[in-house]
PDB file of C-alpha atoms in Angstrom:
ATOM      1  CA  UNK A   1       0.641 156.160 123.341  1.00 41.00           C
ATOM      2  CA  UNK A   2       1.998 155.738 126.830  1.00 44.00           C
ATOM      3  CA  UNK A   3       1.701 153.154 129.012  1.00 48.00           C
ATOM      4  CA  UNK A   4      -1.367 153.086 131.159  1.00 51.00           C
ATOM      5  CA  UNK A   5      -0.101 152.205 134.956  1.00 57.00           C
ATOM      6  CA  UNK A   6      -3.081 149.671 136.363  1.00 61.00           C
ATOM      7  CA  UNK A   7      -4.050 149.802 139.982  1.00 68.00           C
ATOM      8  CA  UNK A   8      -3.232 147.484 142.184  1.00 78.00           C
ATOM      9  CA  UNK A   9      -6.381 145.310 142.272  1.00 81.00           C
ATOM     10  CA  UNK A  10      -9.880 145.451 140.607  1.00 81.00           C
ATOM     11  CA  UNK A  11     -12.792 145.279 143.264  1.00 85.00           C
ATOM     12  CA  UNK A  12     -16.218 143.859 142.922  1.00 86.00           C
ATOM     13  CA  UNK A  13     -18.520 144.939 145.913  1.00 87.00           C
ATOM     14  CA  UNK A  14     -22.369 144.507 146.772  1.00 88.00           C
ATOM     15  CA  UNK A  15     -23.646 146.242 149.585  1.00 88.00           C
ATOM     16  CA  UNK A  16     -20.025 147.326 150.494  1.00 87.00           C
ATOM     17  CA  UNK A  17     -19.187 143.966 150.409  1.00 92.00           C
ATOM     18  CA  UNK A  18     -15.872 142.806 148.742  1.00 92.00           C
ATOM     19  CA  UNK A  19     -17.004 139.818 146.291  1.00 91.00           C
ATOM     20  CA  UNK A  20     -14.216 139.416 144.092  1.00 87.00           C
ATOM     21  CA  UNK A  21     -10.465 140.494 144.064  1.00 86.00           C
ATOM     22  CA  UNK A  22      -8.807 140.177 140.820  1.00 83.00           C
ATOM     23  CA  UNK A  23      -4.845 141.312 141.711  1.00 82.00           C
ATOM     24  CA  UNK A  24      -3.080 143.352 139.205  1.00 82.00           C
ATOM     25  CA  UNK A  25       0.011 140.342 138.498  1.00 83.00           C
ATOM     26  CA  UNK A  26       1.784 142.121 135.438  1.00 83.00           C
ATOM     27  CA  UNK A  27       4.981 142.154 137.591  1.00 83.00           C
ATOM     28  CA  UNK A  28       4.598 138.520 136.979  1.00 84.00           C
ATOM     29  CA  UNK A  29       3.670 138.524 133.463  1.00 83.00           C
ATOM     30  CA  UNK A  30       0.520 137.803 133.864  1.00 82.00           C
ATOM     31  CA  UNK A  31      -1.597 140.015 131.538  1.00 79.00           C
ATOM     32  CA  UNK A  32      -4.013 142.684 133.356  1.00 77.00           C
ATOM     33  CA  UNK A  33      -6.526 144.757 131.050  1.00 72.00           C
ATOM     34  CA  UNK A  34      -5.554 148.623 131.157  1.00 69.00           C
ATOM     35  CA  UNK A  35      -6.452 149.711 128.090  1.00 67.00           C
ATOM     36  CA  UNK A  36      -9.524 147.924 126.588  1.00 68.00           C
ATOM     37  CA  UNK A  37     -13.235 148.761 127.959  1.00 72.00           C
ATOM     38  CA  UNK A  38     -14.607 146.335 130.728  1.00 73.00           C
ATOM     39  CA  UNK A  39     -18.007 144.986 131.100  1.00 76.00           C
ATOM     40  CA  UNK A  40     -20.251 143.738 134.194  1.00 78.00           C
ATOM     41  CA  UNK A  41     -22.330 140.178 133.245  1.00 77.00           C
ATOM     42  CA  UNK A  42     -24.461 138.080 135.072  1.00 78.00           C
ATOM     43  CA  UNK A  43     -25.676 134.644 134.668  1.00 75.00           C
ATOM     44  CA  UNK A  44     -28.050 132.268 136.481  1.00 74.00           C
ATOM     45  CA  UNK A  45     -26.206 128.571 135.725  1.00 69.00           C
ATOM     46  CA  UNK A  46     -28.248 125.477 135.685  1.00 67.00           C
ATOM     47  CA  UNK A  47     -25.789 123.409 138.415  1.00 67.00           C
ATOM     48  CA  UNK A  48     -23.602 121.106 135.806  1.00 68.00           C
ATOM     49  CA  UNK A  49     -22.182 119.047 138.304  1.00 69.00           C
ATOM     50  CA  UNK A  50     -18.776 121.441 136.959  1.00 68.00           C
ATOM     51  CA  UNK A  51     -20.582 124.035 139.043  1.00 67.00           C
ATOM     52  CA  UNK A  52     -22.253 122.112 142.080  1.00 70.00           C
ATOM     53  CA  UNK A  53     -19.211 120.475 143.467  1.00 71.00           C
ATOM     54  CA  UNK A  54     -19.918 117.337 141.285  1.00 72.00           C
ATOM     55  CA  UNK A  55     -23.113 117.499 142.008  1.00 73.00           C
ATOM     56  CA  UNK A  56     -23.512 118.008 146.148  1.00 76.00           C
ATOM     57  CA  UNK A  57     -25.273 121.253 145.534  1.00 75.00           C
ATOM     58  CA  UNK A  58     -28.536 120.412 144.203  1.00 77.00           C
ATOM     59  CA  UNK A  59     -31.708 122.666 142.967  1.00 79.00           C
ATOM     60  CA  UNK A  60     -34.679 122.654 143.716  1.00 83.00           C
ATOM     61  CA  UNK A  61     -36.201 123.433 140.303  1.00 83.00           C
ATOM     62  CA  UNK A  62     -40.231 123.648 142.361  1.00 90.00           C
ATOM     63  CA  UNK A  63     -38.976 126.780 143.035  1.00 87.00           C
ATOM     64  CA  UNK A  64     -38.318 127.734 139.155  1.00 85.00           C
ATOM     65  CA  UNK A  65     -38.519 130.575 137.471  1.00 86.00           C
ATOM     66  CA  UNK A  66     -34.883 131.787 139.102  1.00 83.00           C
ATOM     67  CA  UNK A  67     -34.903 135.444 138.937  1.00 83.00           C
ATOM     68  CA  UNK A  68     -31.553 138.231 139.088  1.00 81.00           C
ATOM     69  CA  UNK A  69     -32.609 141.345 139.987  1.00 82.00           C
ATOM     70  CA  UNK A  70     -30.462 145.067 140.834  1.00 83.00           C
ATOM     71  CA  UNK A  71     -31.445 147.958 142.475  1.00 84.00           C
ATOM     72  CA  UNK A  72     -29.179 151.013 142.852  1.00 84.00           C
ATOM     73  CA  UNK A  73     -26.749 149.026 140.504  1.00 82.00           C
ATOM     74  CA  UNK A  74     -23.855 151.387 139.803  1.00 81.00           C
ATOM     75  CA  UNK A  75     -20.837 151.216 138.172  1.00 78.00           C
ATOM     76  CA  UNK A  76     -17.164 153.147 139.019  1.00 75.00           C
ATOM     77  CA  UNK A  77     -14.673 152.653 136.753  1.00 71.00           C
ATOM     78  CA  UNK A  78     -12.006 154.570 134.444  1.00 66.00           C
ATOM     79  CA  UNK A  79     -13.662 156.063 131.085  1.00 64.00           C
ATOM     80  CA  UNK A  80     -12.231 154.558 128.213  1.00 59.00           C
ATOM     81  CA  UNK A  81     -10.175 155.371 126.258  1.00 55.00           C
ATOM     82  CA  UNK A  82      -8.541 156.498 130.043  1.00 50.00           C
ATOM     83  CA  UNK A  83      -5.829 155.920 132.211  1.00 49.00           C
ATOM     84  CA  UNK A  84      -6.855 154.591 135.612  1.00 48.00           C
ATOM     85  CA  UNK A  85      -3.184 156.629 137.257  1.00 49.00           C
ATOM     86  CA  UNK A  86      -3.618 160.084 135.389  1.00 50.00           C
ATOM     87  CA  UNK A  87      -7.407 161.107 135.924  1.00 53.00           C
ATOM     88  CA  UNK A  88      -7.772 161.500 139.843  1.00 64.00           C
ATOM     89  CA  UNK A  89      -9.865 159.074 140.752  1.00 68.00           C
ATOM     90  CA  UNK A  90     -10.696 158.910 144.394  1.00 69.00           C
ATOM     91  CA  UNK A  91      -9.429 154.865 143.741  1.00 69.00           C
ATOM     92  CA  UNK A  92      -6.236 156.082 143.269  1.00 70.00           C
ATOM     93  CA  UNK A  93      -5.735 157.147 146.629  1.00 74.00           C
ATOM     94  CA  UNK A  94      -4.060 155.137 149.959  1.00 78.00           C
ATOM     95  CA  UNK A  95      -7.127 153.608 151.176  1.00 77.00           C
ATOM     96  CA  UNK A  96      -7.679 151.680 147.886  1.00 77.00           C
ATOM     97  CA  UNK A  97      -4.429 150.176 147.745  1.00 80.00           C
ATOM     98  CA  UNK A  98      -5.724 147.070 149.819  1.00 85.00           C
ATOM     99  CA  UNK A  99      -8.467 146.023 151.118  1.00 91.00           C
ATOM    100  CA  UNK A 100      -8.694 147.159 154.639  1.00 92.00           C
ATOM    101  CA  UNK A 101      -9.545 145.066 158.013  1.00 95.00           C
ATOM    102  CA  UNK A 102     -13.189 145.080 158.192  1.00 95.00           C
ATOM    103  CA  UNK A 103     -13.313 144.176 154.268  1.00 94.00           C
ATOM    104  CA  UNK A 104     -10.438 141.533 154.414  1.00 95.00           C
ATOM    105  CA  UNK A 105     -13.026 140.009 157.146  1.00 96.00           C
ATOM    106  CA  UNK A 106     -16.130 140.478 155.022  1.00 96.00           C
ATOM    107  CA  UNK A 107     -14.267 138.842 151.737  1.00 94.00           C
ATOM    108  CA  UNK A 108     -12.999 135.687 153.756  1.00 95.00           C
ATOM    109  CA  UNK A 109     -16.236 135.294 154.883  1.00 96.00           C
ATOM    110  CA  UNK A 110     -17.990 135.686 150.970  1.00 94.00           C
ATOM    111  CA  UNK A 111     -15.050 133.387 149.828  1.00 91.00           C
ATOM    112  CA  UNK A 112     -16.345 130.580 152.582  1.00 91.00           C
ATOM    113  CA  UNK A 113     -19.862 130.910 152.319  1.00 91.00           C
ATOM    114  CA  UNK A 114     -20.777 131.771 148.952  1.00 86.00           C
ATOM    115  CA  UNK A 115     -18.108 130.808 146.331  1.00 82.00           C
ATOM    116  CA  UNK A 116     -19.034 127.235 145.695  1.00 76.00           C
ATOM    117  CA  UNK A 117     -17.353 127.403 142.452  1.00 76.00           C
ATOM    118  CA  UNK A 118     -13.570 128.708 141.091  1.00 79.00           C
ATOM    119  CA  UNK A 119     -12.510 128.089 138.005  1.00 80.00           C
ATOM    120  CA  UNK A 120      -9.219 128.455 139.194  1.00 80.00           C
ATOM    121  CA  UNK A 121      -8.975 125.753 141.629  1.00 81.00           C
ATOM    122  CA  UNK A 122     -11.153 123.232 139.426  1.00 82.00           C
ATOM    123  CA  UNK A 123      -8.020 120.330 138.526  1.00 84.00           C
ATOM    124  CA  UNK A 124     -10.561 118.417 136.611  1.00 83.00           C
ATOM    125  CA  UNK A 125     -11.641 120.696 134.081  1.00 83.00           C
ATOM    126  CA  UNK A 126      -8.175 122.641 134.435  1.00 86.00           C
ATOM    127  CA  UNK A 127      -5.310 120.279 135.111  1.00 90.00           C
ATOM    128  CA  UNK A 128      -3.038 122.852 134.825  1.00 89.00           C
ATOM    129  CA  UNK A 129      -3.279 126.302 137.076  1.00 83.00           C
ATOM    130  CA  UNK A 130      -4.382 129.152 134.817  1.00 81.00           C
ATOM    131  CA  UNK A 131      -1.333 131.349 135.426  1.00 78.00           C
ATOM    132  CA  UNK A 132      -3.560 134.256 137.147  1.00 75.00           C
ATOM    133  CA  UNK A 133      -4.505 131.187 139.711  1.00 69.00           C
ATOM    134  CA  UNK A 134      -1.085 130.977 140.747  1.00 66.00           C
ATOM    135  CA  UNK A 135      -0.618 135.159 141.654  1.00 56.00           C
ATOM    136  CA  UNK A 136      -2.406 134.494 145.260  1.00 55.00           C
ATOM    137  CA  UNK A 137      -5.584 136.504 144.203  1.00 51.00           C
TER     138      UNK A 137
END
């Protein structure tokens, strides 16, 4: 089998909005999935002071039940078994290579406002940097 070449970054958006940018580090031997299927979850968490900032974000459980719902949820990805360089995908070309202005602006933003929590920044439950935390994505 040959190698499958990765992309340069895996994107998560809503609404067009970057959420997440995981950074393809295997130049820096830091292991990036290419060949193994990939899978979208979603949890609600109960706000462990681990995931409330020790405990500054509170909930207000009058408003319980706490309910996810999608619409028009969609998935684009690579079919597996697949190589994400080899099958044309419209990824694959310049424009995907980075994030451009307008969606550099909108993921600083998401990364302010929203992530309250990241695993890879938490020196209490992880004294030392996951190696992926270290690879500036």
């Amino acid at each position: 089998m040959t190698p499958t070449k990765r992309p340069p970054h895996s994107l998560f958006y809503v609404d067009e909005v970057p959420i997440r940018v995981y950074k393809n580090s295997e130049s820096r031997n830091i292991p990036c999935p290419k060949l193994q299927p990939m899978g979208v979850y979603s949890t609600l968490w109960e706000a462990d002071d681990w995931a409330a900032r020790g405990g500054l974000e509170k909930i207000d459980w009058t408003k319980a039940p706490f309910i996810a719902c999608y619409k028009d949820f969609d998935v684009d990805g690579c079919p597996v078994p697949g190589s994400a360089a080899s099958d044309g995908n419209r990824w694959e070309g310049t424009a995907y290579q980075a994030l451009n202005a307008m969606e550099a602006r909108r993921y600083r933003w998401v990364c302010m406002n929203h992530i309250i929590y990241y695993y890879r920044t938490d020196k209490s439950r992880y004294p030392v940097t996951p190696p992926e935390g270290t690879a500036g994505s």
